[in-house]
Amino acid sequence: MKGELKGDRVVMGSDAVEELYNVLYYGRLKDDTLELALVEAAYLLDREKISVDSNGRSLSFRDLFIEASHLQEYFELKYIVYRDLRERGYYVQPGVTDFRVYPRGGKPGVTASHLFVHVVTERKPLPLTQLISNLQAAINVRREMALAIVDEESDITYYGVKFQRMRGGMGPLDVEMKKGVATLMADRVIVWDQGMSLQLHEKGFYGNMLDEKRLQLSLIESAYLMKKYGLAILDTQTNEPLKLETFIQKTRTIDRDFEGKLKVYEDLRERGLVAKTGFKFGSHFRVYLKIENIKKIPHSLYLVDYIENGHVFDLPDLSRSVRLANSVRKEMVFAFEKDGAASDKGGIASDSGGVQYFSLGRIKL
Amino acid sequence: MKGELKGDRVVMGSDAVEELYNVLYYGRLKDDTLELALVEAAYLLDREKISVDSNGRSLSFRDLFIEASHLQEYFELKYIVYRDLRERGYYVQPGVTDFRVYPRGGKPGVTASHLFVHVVTERKPLPLTQLISNLQAAINVRREMALAIVDEESDITYYGVKFQRMRGGMGPLDVEMKKGVATLMADRVIVWDQGMSLQLHEKGFYGNMLDEKRLQLSLIESAYLMKKYGLAILDTQTNEPLKLETFIQKTRTIDRDFEGKLKVYEDLRERGLVAKTGFKFGSHFRVYLKIENIKKIPHSLYLVDYIENGHVFDLPDLSRSVRLANSVRKEMVFAFEKDGAASDKGGIASDSGGVQYFSLGRIKL
């Protein structure tokens, strides 16, 4: 069967419709011809199912491949992923996020596709807004969403992307906040009263014991306890209680993302979850659904990173975060603050508050 | 026993020498008195071994702790680490990189310390130059070097730091480079000749097969093969072979660290190692000692990241890299180019070439 390269399509004659379209589900019908996308044409040419002419000359696979790379940005990446999906036995159609993939046993025109795939190279930074708008596009038509990241050596890693509902089982804290027993040191707070230390630690899993008598709180925990429960924290210089604004101002010089992280921390606590530092995992928080007994700490299910609304993912970094989370059997979750404008425009779905969560995890296709 | 806070020391009377110094190895003798560092004094005060006066007033632990935090930067971190080491049963003395630690069973004045510990907070960026100069200070007196990183919640992670000798078992490549069979696409190179593709892939573990007939090379591999073995790569626009300089110039727009990474890649290959992309691990390279048979790829031992000479480590990032490497049983290695000035000044040890390697790994004390 012979086709003709026209623009960024290969147009086949009506003789191709029966086998390629009706039986093998390649291409789209246009009048009585069949139009193939460049990836489809290259794949079929390599398998010697078709030949492709351009200006009266028959193209080799190499000719078509190079020609296609001029006609379509990142053609070679899309080809690598298209080929991989086809070789795994999936039917694939071009779609708004690069490809629509049909479930095993499913067929274009007969069943619905189940997955939207977006192809990216590890070298190109990926804006959060683009990731979310692709995810939203998939969700709007009730499809799942996957990123196919192609690395330097053309290995493909597939990541499933989904919005994440966060819900935990911790109730509000019931601890009497004594005055004059907590001090701000350089970048942490120490609680000097043994009774209050033990209660904060045991009832709410706040802080870490410095020794048997004294508790250390992180700056985030301290700010939350000040704001929500009126914890009083003394300045070491003046021995006077710090105002919340002054405290936050001081922390901002230590950690410029402090307020964003605090917003996520607050949101997690309000949802009944326990967030602790994720430093050992290189992320902002590790998150527990519930801690009933300080002596039996359960597995933390999530690693959560706060990202800015305008965040741009570096893909090797993203890959490392997700891989690490998965290696310790946790989900890698990203949290950002929705702004009014973005949700008006893009309609970012959410179940409460101003913080949106989504997770990325490696998937096997 | 009673001591007096003087400057950033606590001075004990001669009655303290016998028990604190001769038996328990705290402090340093000065004439017939014993001088304690602030961490030592706070630790002994908490254990009610001593009392500490300042201006005729007896200090509580809290008083001394807050006072000390004004006298010594990051006192609270150093205290946390000092306490941890002591509780683990080590004798510890103050030293040039914060602490000198004595091996179990060893004692100050009797045996030598074996480990230099440098204490850092996760929040403070760590310059490469500082890390290397501490490592060098330890090596100069034949000690090991560890970083004690204290996180937000005052958990300590100890990392061993050491220079790394890199040696592999691969010989030089013996492949005939045909002309006109390799093309630069957007960010990768495709070799169209089946024979050459298979030889490059099987003899040197270069690239990744696109399909049964064609090989994809990464930009780094391509540049190395051009430079060292004269691989000819065609431009898709002109169909002419690219000059090495033009090729490198093109890659620089895709990856601004390209030349640094290429230098490390070359050095690794020249040392007989096989470096492949470490993308899936979020690092620049995964490195094999030797690959004899492409069908039986062994475990890669190292993850290697190129860093600039003036690099400053973000500690949560560093923690994530090391943790991920260790979770897949690899060593996390960093590689930087020594510059003449730095090695004149600091004497950065090296066994060859212009690239210096060092590794970081979590250690249990």
PDB file of N, CA, C and O in Angstrom, chain A residues 46 61-62 69-70 76-77 80 83 121-123 151 153-155 157 180 186-188 208 211 214 216 236 254 277 279-281 319-321 323, chain B residues 46 61-62 65 70 76 80 83 121-123 151-155 157 180 185-188 208 211 214 216 236 254 277 279-280 319-321 323:
ATOM      1  N   ASP A  46       8.509   1.149   8.752  1.00  0.00           N
ATOM      2  CA  ASP A  46       9.560   0.297   9.319  1.00  0.00           C
ATOM      3  C   ASP A  46       9.151  -1.169   9.270  1.00  0.00           C
ATOM      4  O   ASP A  46       9.988  -2.042   9.054  1.00  0.00           O
ATOM      5  N   PHE A  61      12.974   4.623   5.477  1.00  0.00           N
ATOM      6  CA  PHE A  61      12.631   4.918   6.872  1.00  0.00           C
ATOM      7  C   PHE A  61      13.457   6.111   7.365  1.00  0.00           C
ATOM      8  O   PHE A  61      12.938   7.034   7.979  1.00  0.00           O
ATOM      9  N   ARG A  62      14.752   6.061   7.036  1.00  0.00           N
ATOM     10  CA  ARG A  62      15.620   7.154   7.462  1.00  0.00           C
ATOM     11  C   ARG A  62      15.173   8.490   6.888  1.00  0.00           C
ATOM     12  O   ARG A  62      15.123   9.493   7.602  1.00  0.00           O
ATOM     13  N   SER A  69      11.077  14.738  11.562  1.00  0.00           N
ATOM     14  CA  SER A  69      11.655  15.511  12.674  1.00  0.00           C
ATOM     15  C   SER A  69      11.714  17.001  12.335  1.00  0.00           C
ATOM     16  O   SER A  69      11.782  17.837  13.218  1.00  0.00           O
ATOM     17  N   HIS A  70      11.697  17.321  11.036  1.00  0.00           N
ATOM     18  CA  HIS A  70      11.602  18.731  10.658  1.00  0.00           C
ATOM     19  C   HIS A  70      10.162  19.237  10.734  1.00  0.00           C
ATOM     20  O   HIS A  70       9.919  20.415  10.965  1.00  0.00           O
ATOM     21  N   GLU A  76      11.002  12.499  17.226  1.00  0.00           N
ATOM     22  CA  GLU A  76      11.710  11.256  17.577  1.00  0.00           C
ATOM     23  C   GLU A  76      11.285  10.736  18.947  1.00  0.00           C
ATOM     24  O   GLU A  76      11.192   9.526  19.162  1.00  0.00           O
ATOM     25  N   LEU A  77      10.983  11.648  19.879  1.00  0.00           N
ATOM     26  CA  LEU A  77      10.477  11.206  21.187  1.00  0.00           C
ATOM     27  C   LEU A  77       9.111  10.548  21.051  1.00  0.00           C
ATOM     28  O   LEU A  77       8.834   9.507  21.641  1.00  0.00           O
ATOM     29  N   ILE A  80       9.396   7.154  19.621  1.00  0.00           N
ATOM     30  CA  ILE A  80       9.901   6.170  20.594  1.00  0.00           C
ATOM     31  C   ILE A  80       8.775   5.687  21.506  1.00  0.00           C
ATOM     32  O   ILE A  80       8.639   4.500  21.785  1.00  0.00           O
ATOM     33  N   ARG A  83       5.973   3.723  19.458  1.00  0.00           N
ATOM     34  CA  ARG A  83       6.451   2.379  19.154  1.00  0.00           C
ATOM     35  C   ARG A  83       6.372   1.494  20.404  1.00  0.00           C
ATOM     36  O   ARG A  83       5.918   0.356  20.358  1.00  0.00           O
ATOM     37  N   THR A 121      10.633  15.194  27.052  1.00  0.00           N
ATOM     38  CA  THR A 121      12.039  14.820  27.190  1.00  0.00           C
ATOM     39  C   THR A 121      12.537  15.266  28.555  1.00  0.00           C
ATOM     40  O   THR A 121      12.129  16.306  29.058  1.00  0.00           O
ATOM     41  N   GLU A 122      13.410  14.479  29.131  1.00  0.00           N
ATOM     42  CA  GLU A 122      13.953  14.821  30.456  1.00  0.00           C
ATOM     43  C   GLU A 122      14.653  16.173  30.457  1.00  0.00           C
ATOM     44  O   GLU A 122      14.843  16.782  31.495  1.00  0.00           O
ATOM     45  N   ARG A 123      15.052  16.634  29.257  1.00  0.00           N
ATOM     46  CA  ARG A 123      15.830  17.863  29.203  1.00  0.00           C
ATOM     47  C   ARG A 123      14.989  19.117  29.282  1.00  0.00           C
ATOM     48  O   ARG A 123      15.491  20.197  29.528  1.00  0.00           O
ATOM     49  N   ASP A 151      14.374   9.622  28.467  1.00  0.00           N
ATOM     50  CA  ASP A 151      15.659  10.127  28.954  1.00  0.00           C
ATOM     51  C   ASP A 151      16.672  10.212  27.810  1.00  0.00           C
ATOM     52  O   ASP A 151      16.381   9.883  26.660  1.00  0.00           O
ATOM     53  N   GLU A 153      19.044   8.480  26.924  1.00  0.00           N
ATOM     54  CA  GLU A 153      19.318   7.259  26.177  1.00  0.00           C
ATOM     55  C   GLU A 153      18.042   6.627  25.647  1.00  0.00           C
ATOM     56  O   GLU A 153      18.019   5.459  25.290  1.00  0.00           O
ATOM     57  N   SER A 154      16.966   7.433  25.620  1.00  0.00           N
ATOM     58  CA  SER A 154      15.697   7.021  25.024  1.00  0.00           C
ATOM     59  C   SER A 154      14.987   5.923  25.791  1.00  0.00           C
ATOM     60  O   SER A 154      14.129   5.239  25.244  1.00  0.00           O
ATOM     61  N   ASP A 155      15.335   5.742  27.031  1.00  0.00           N
ATOM     62  CA  ASP A 155      14.530   4.908  27.904  1.00  0.00           C
ATOM     63  C   ASP A 155      13.302   5.712  28.320  1.00  0.00           C
ATOM     64  O   ASP A 155      13.403   6.915  28.566  1.00  0.00           O
ATOM     65  N   THR A 157      10.152   6.301  30.959  1.00  0.00           N
ATOM     66  CA  THR A 157       9.533   6.033  32.255  1.00  0.00           C
ATOM     67  C   THR A 157       8.130   6.614  32.224  1.00  0.00           C
ATOM     68  O   THR A 157       7.954   7.769  31.840  1.00  0.00           O
ATOM     69  N   GLY A 180       5.712  31.197  79.148  1.00  0.00           N
ATOM     70  CA  GLY A 180       7.116  31.339  79.564  1.00  0.00           C
ATOM     71  C   GLY A 180       7.923  30.060  79.581  1.00  0.00           C
ATOM     72  O   GLY A 180       8.970  29.987  80.222  1.00  0.00           O
ATOM     73  N   ALA A 186      18.172  29.520  67.485  1.00  0.00           N
ATOM     74  CA  ALA A 186      18.449  30.001  66.132  1.00  0.00           C
ATOM     75  C   ALA A 186      17.378  29.544  65.126  1.00  0.00           C
ATOM     76  O   ALA A 186      16.686  30.360  64.539  1.00  0.00           O
ATOM     77  N   ASP A 187      17.244  28.244  64.927  1.00  0.00           N
ATOM     78  CA  ASP A 187      16.265  27.792  63.932  1.00  0.00           C
ATOM     79  C   ASP A 187      15.391  26.663  64.473  1.00  0.00           C
ATOM     80  O   ASP A 187      14.932  25.808  63.727  1.00  0.00           O
ATOM     81  N   ARG A 188      15.167  26.692  65.785  1.00  0.00           N
ATOM     82  CA  ARG A 188      14.235  25.738  66.390  1.00  0.00           C
ATOM     83  C   ARG A 188      13.738  26.318  67.718  1.00  0.00           C
ATOM     84  O   ARG A 188      14.287  27.299  68.226  1.00  0.00           O
ATOM     85  N   ASN A 208      10.233  16.774  68.805  1.00  0.00           N
ATOM     86  CA  ASN A 208      11.118  15.655  69.068  1.00  0.00           C
ATOM     87  C   ASN A 208      11.707  15.915  70.445  1.00  0.00           C
ATOM     88  O   ASN A 208      12.090  17.042  70.735  1.00  0.00           O
ATOM     89  N   ASP A 211      15.761  15.591  75.286  1.00  0.00           N
ATOM     90  CA  ASP A 211      16.181  14.582  76.258  1.00  0.00           C
ATOM     91  C   ASP A 211      14.897  14.132  76.962  1.00  0.00           C
ATOM     92  O   ASP A 211      13.819  14.276  76.402  1.00  0.00           O
ATOM     93  N   ARG A 214      12.820  17.755  77.877  1.00  0.00           N
ATOM     94  CA  ARG A 214      12.603  18.948  77.062  1.00  0.00           C
ATOM     95  C   ARG A 214      12.283  18.575  75.618  1.00  0.00           C
ATOM     96  O   ARG A 214      12.814  17.607  75.088  1.00  0.00           O
ATOM     97  N   GLN A 216      11.932  19.707  71.511  1.00  0.00           N
ATOM     98  CA  GLN A 216      12.267  20.650  70.446  1.00  0.00           C
ATOM     99  C   GLN A 216      11.151  20.657  69.434  1.00  0.00           C
ATOM    100  O   GLN A 216      10.699  19.601  69.008  1.00  0.00           O
ATOM    101  N   THR A 236      15.016  34.987  73.011  1.00  0.00           N
ATOM    102  CA  THR A 236      16.123  34.807  73.968  1.00  0.00           C
ATOM    103  C   THR A 236      16.764  36.133  74.345  1.00  0.00           C
ATOM    104  O   THR A 236      17.378  36.251  75.390  1.00  0.00           O
ATOM    105  N   ILE A 254      15.263  32.609  57.391  1.00  0.00           N
ATOM    106  CA  ILE A 254      15.905  31.292  57.442  1.00  0.00           C
ATOM    107  C   ILE A 254      15.440  30.432  56.282  1.00  0.00           C
ATOM    108  O   ILE A 254      16.195  29.642  55.736  1.00  0.00           O
ATOM    109  N   THR A 277       8.909  16.474  59.412  1.00  0.00           N
ATOM    110  CA  THR A 277       9.893  16.806  58.376  1.00  0.00           C
ATOM    111  C   THR A 277      10.203  15.593  57.491  1.00  0.00           C
ATOM    112  O   THR A 277      10.302  14.463  57.969  1.00  0.00           O
ATOM    113  N   PHE A 279      13.007  15.556  55.733  1.00  0.00           N
ATOM    114  CA  PHE A 279      14.411  15.820  55.381  1.00  0.00           C
ATOM    115  C   PHE A 279      15.165  14.570  54.942  1.00  0.00           C
ATOM    116  O   PHE A 279      15.884  14.583  53.949  1.00  0.00           O
ATOM    117  N   LYS A 280      15.009  13.494  55.686  1.00  0.00           N
ATOM    118  CA  LYS A 280      15.757  12.270  55.371  1.00  0.00           C
ATOM    119  C   LYS A 280      15.399  11.737  53.992  1.00  0.00           C
ATOM    120  O   LYS A 280      16.142  10.963  53.405  1.00  0.00           O
ATOM    121  N   PHE A 281      14.235  12.140  53.495  1.00  0.00           N
ATOM    122  CA  PHE A 281      13.814  11.723  52.161  1.00  0.00           C
ATOM    123  C   PHE A 281      13.973  12.859  51.151  1.00  0.00           C
ATOM    124  O   PHE A 281      13.509  12.757  50.020  1.00  0.00           O
ATOM    125  N   SER A 319      12.101  12.961  38.809  1.00  0.00           N
ATOM    126  CA  SER A 319      12.337  11.528  38.727  1.00  0.00           C
ATOM    127  C   SER A 319      12.941  11.009  40.032  1.00  0.00           C
ATOM    128  O   SER A 319      12.553   9.966  40.558  1.00  0.00           O
ATOM    129  N   ARG A 320      13.885  11.770  40.572  1.00  0.00           N
ATOM    130  CA  ARG A 320      14.556  11.367  41.803  1.00  0.00           C
ATOM    131  C   ARG A 320      13.584  11.364  42.983  1.00  0.00           C
ATOM    132  O   ARG A 320      13.564  10.433  43.786  1.00  0.00           O
ATOM    133  N   SER A 321      12.744  12.397  43.073  1.00  0.00           N
ATOM    134  CA  SER A 321      11.760  12.468  44.162  1.00  0.00           C
ATOM    135  C   SER A 321      10.824  11.275  44.124  1.00  0.00           C
ATOM    136  O   SER A 321      10.576  10.619  45.135  1.00  0.00           O
ATOM    137  N   ARG A 323      11.128   8.418  42.529  1.00  0.00           N
ATOM    138  CA  ARG A 323      11.821   7.144  42.714  1.00  0.00           C
ATOM    139  C   ARG A 323      12.111   6.888  44.189  1.00  0.00           C
ATOM    140  O   ARG A 323      11.937   5.787  44.698  1.00  0.00           O
TER     141      ARG A 323
ATOM    142  N   ASP B  46      23.441  19.143  82.920  1.00  0.00           N
ATOM    143  CA  ASP B  46      22.186  18.412  82.793  1.00  0.00           C
ATOM    144  C   ASP B  46      22.232  17.109  83.596  1.00  0.00           C
ATOM    145  O   ASP B  46      21.228  16.685  84.159  1.00  0.00           O
ATOM    146  N   PHE B  61      20.141  24.731  83.741  1.00  0.00           N
ATOM    147  CA  PHE B  61      20.454  24.213  82.402  1.00  0.00           C
ATOM    148  C   PHE B  61      19.912  25.164  81.336  1.00  0.00           C
ATOM    149  O   PHE B  61      20.587  25.509  80.375  1.00  0.00           O
ATOM    150  N   ARG B  62      18.665  25.592  81.556  1.00  0.00           N
ATOM    151  CA  ARG B  62      18.051  26.503  80.594  1.00  0.00           C
ATOM    152  C   ARG B  62      18.844  27.794  80.467  1.00  0.00           C
ATOM    153  O   ARG B  62      19.074  28.287  79.371  1.00  0.00           O
ATOM    154  N   PHE B  65      22.080  27.079  78.609  1.00  0.00           N
ATOM    155  CA  PHE B  65      21.800  26.737  77.211  1.00  0.00           C
ATOM    156  C   PHE B  65      21.562  28.007  76.392  1.00  0.00           C
ATOM    157  O   PHE B  65      22.139  28.206  75.316  1.00  0.00           O
ATOM    158  N   HIS B  70      24.050  32.310  72.725  1.00  0.00           N
ATOM    159  CA  HIS B  70      24.510  33.660  72.368  1.00  0.00           C
ATOM    160  C   HIS B  70      26.013  33.690  72.144  1.00  0.00           C
ATOM    161  O   HIS B  70      26.526  34.515  71.395  1.00  0.00           O
ATOM    162  N   GLU B  76      23.156  25.054  69.812  1.00  0.00           N
ATOM    163  CA  GLU B  76      22.151  24.013  70.075  1.00  0.00           C
ATOM    164  C   GLU B  76      22.350  22.797  69.184  1.00  0.00           C
ATOM    165  O   GLU B  76      22.142  21.660  69.604  1.00  0.00           O
ATOM    166  N   ILE B  80      23.289  19.021  70.470  1.00  0.00           N
ATOM    167  CA  ILE B  80      22.503  17.838  70.079  1.00  0.00           C
ATOM    168  C   ILE B  80      23.415  16.714  69.595  1.00  0.00           C
ATOM    169  O   ILE B  80      23.240  15.547  69.948  1.00  0.00           O
ATOM    170  N   ARG B  83      25.804  15.417  72.505  1.00  0.00           N
ATOM    171  CA  ARG B  83      25.036  14.559  73.399  1.00  0.00           C
ATOM    172  C   ARG B  83      24.811  13.188  72.769  1.00  0.00           C
ATOM    173  O   ARG B  83      24.976  12.141  73.415  1.00  0.00           O
ATOM    174  N   THR B 121      23.499  22.349  59.966  1.00  0.00           N
ATOM    175  CA  THR B 121      22.037  22.308  59.945  1.00  0.00           C
ATOM    176  C   THR B 121      21.575  22.114  58.512  1.00  0.00           C
ATOM    177  O   THR B 121      22.184  22.631  57.585  1.00  0.00           O
ATOM    178  N   GLU B 122      20.491  21.386  58.341  1.00  0.00           N
ATOM    179  CA  GLU B 122      19.971  21.151  56.992  1.00  0.00           C
ATOM    180  C   GLU B 122      19.622  22.447  56.276  1.00  0.00           C
ATOM    181  O   GLU B 122      19.526  22.479  55.056  1.00  0.00           O
ATOM    182  N   ARG B 123      19.422  23.506  57.047  1.00  0.00           N
ATOM    183  CA  ARG B 123      18.956  24.751  56.440  1.00  0.00           C
ATOM    184  C   ARG B 123      20.068  25.567  55.814  1.00  0.00           C
ATOM    185  O   ARG B 123      19.823  26.474  55.045  1.00  0.00           O
ATOM    186  N   ASP B 151      18.454  17.907  61.245  1.00  0.00           N
ATOM    187  CA  ASP B 151      17.297  18.400  60.500  1.00  0.00           C
ATOM    188  C   ASP B 151      16.413  19.267  61.383  1.00  0.00           C
ATOM    189  O   ASP B 151      16.704  19.491  62.557  1.00  0.00           O
ATOM    190  N   GLU B 152      15.378  19.789  60.783  1.00  0.00           N
ATOM    191  CA  GLU B 152      14.392  20.652  61.438  1.00  0.00           C
ATOM    192  C   GLU B 152      13.922  20.134  62.776  1.00  0.00           C
ATOM    193  O   GLU B 152      13.618  20.898  63.675  1.00  0.00           O
ATOM    194  N   GLU B 153      13.763  18.825  62.865  1.00  0.00           N
ATOM    195  CA  GLU B 153      13.251  18.239  64.101  1.00  0.00           C
ATOM    196  C   GLU B 153      14.368  17.676  64.965  1.00  0.00           C
ATOM    197  O   GLU B 153      14.151  16.856  65.836  1.00  0.00           O
ATOM    198  N   SER B 154      15.608  18.090  64.648  1.00  0.00           N
ATOM    199  CA  SER B 154      16.779  17.750  65.446  1.00  0.00           C
ATOM    200  C   SER B 154      17.158  16.279  65.365  1.00  0.00           C
ATOM    201  O   SER B 154      17.878  15.782  66.213  1.00  0.00           O
ATOM    202  N   ASP B 155      16.696  15.601  64.353  1.00  0.00           N
ATOM    203  CA  ASP B 155      17.217  14.273  64.056  1.00  0.00           C
ATOM    204  C   ASP B 155      18.573  14.446  63.382  1.00  0.00           C
ATOM    205  O   ASP B 155      18.756  15.360  62.579  1.00  0.00           O
ATOM    206  N   THR B 157      21.599  12.891  61.001  1.00  0.00           N
ATOM    207  CA  THR B 157      22.048  11.874  60.052  1.00  0.00           C
ATOM    208  C   THR B 157      23.555  12.038  59.887  1.00  0.00           C
ATOM    209  O   THR B 157      24.026  13.148  59.658  1.00  0.00           O
ATOM    210  N   GLY B 180      28.791   8.833   7.242  1.00  0.00           N
ATOM    211  CA  GLY B 180      27.443   9.079   6.716  1.00  0.00           C
ATOM    212  C   GLY B 180      26.348   8.190   7.274  1.00  0.00           C
ATOM    213  O   GLY B 180      25.274   8.061   6.674  1.00  0.00           O
ATOM    214  N   MET B 185      19.642  14.305  15.674  1.00  0.00           N
ATOM    215  CA  MET B 185      18.251  14.765  15.734  1.00  0.00           C
ATOM    216  C   MET B 185      18.226  15.876  16.787  1.00  0.00           C
ATOM    217  O   MET B 185      19.259  16.432  17.114  1.00  0.00           O
ATOM    218  N   ALA B 186      17.051  16.200  17.342  1.00  0.00           N
ATOM    219  CA  ALA B 186      16.977  17.343  18.266  1.00  0.00           C
ATOM    220  C   ALA B 186      17.960  17.187  19.429  1.00  0.00           C
ATOM    221  O   ALA B 186      18.872  17.993  19.586  1.00  0.00           O
ATOM    222  N   ASP B 187      17.810  16.160  20.230  1.00  0.00           N
ATOM    223  CA  ASP B 187      18.703  16.050  21.392  1.00  0.00           C
ATOM    224  C   ASP B 187      19.248  14.638  21.540  1.00  0.00           C
ATOM    225  O   ASP B 187      19.513  14.176  22.645  1.00  0.00           O
ATOM    226  N   ARG B 188      19.395  13.952  20.408  1.00  0.00           N
ATOM    227  CA  ARG B 188      20.033  12.631  20.422  1.00  0.00           C
ATOM    228  C   ARG B 188      20.569  12.341  19.029  1.00  0.00           C
ATOM    229  O   ARG B 188      20.268  13.051  18.070  1.00  0.00           O
ATOM    230  N   ASN B 208      21.595   2.983  23.008  1.00  0.00           N
ATOM    231  CA  ASN B 208      20.448   2.136  23.272  1.00  0.00           C
ATOM    232  C   ASN B 208      19.840   1.815  21.917  1.00  0.00           C
ATOM    233  O   ASN B 208      19.731   2.706  21.083  1.00  0.00           O
ATOM    234  N   ASP B 211      15.565   0.137  17.583  1.00  0.00           N
ATOM    235  CA  ASP B 211      14.861  -1.090  17.219  1.00  0.00           C
ATOM    236  C   ASP B 211      15.957  -2.113  16.916  1.00  0.00           C
ATOM    237  O   ASP B 211      17.072  -1.965  17.402  1.00  0.00           O
ATOM    238  N   ARG B 214      18.768  -0.049  14.485  1.00  0.00           N
ATOM    239  CA  ARG B 214      19.307   1.308  14.624  1.00  0.00           C
ATOM    240  C   ARG B 214      19.617   1.622  16.086  1.00  0.00           C
ATOM    241  O   ARG B 214      18.896   1.206  16.982  1.00  0.00           O
ATOM    242  N   GLN B 216      20.492   4.518  19.109  1.00  0.00           N
ATOM    243  CA  GLN B 216      20.450   5.909  19.544  1.00  0.00           C
ATOM    244  C   GLN B 216      21.599   6.149  20.497  1.00  0.00           C
ATOM    245  O   GLN B 216      21.815   5.375  21.416  1.00  0.00           O
ATOM    246  N   THR B 236      21.078  17.271  10.049  1.00  0.00           N
ATOM    247  CA  THR B 236      19.895  16.920   9.235  1.00  0.00           C
ATOM    248  C   THR B 236      19.579  18.005   8.212  1.00  0.00           C
ATOM    249  O   THR B 236      18.930  17.731   7.214  1.00  0.00           O
ATOM    250  N   ILE B 254      21.232  23.076  24.710  1.00  0.00           N
ATOM    251  CA  ILE B 254      20.285  22.110  25.277  1.00  0.00           C
ATOM    252  C   ILE B 254      20.597  21.859  26.743  1.00  0.00           C
ATOM    253  O   ILE B 254      19.714  21.661  27.560  1.00  0.00           O
ATOM    254  N   THR B 277      23.402   7.043  31.382  1.00  0.00           N
ATOM    255  CA  THR B 277      22.599   8.068  32.046  1.00  0.00           C
ATOM    256  C   THR B 277      22.055   7.567  33.387  1.00  0.00           C
ATOM    257  O   THR B 277      21.664   6.402  33.510  1.00  0.00           O
ATOM    258  N   PHE B 279      19.454   9.077  34.738  1.00  0.00           N
ATOM    259  CA  PHE B 279      18.182   9.809  34.830  1.00  0.00           C
ATOM    260  C   PHE B 279      17.179   9.170  35.781  1.00  0.00           C
ATOM    261  O   PHE B 279      16.561   9.851  36.595  1.00  0.00           O
ATOM    262  N   LYS B 280      17.030   7.865  35.668  1.00  0.00           N
ATOM    263  CA  LYS B 280      16.014   7.188  36.493  1.00  0.00           C
ATOM    264  C   LYS B 280      16.316   7.332  37.983  1.00  0.00           C
ATOM    265  O   LYS B 280      15.445   7.154  38.822  1.00  0.00           O
ATOM    266  N   SER B 319      20.777  15.039  50.775  1.00  0.00           N
ATOM    267  CA  SER B 319      20.215  13.938  51.539  1.00  0.00           C
ATOM    268  C   SER B 319      19.415  13.003  50.627  1.00  0.00           C
ATOM    269  O   SER B 319      19.509  11.781  50.709  1.00  0.00           O
ATOM    270  N   ARG B 320      18.648  13.601  49.734  1.00  0.00           N
ATOM    271  CA  ARG B 320      17.824  12.827  48.813  1.00  0.00           C
ATOM    272  C   ARG B 320      18.690  12.003  47.856  1.00  0.00           C
ATOM    273  O   ARG B 320      18.430  10.825  47.627  1.00  0.00           O
ATOM    274  N   SER B 321      19.747  12.629  47.321  1.00  0.00           N
ATOM    275  CA  SER B 321      20.646  11.911  46.403  1.00  0.00           C
ATOM    276  C   SER B 321      21.269  10.702  47.082  1.00  0.00           C
ATOM    277  O   SER B 321      21.291   9.605  46.533  1.00  0.00           O
ATOM    278  N   ARG B 323      20.407   9.179  49.872  1.00  0.00           N
ATOM    279  CA  ARG B 323      19.416   8.199  50.285  1.00  0.00           C
ATOM    280  C   ARG B 323      18.972   7.333  49.114  1.00  0.00           C
ATOM    281  O   ARG B 323      18.844   6.118  49.228  1.00  0.00           O
TER     282      ARG B 323
END
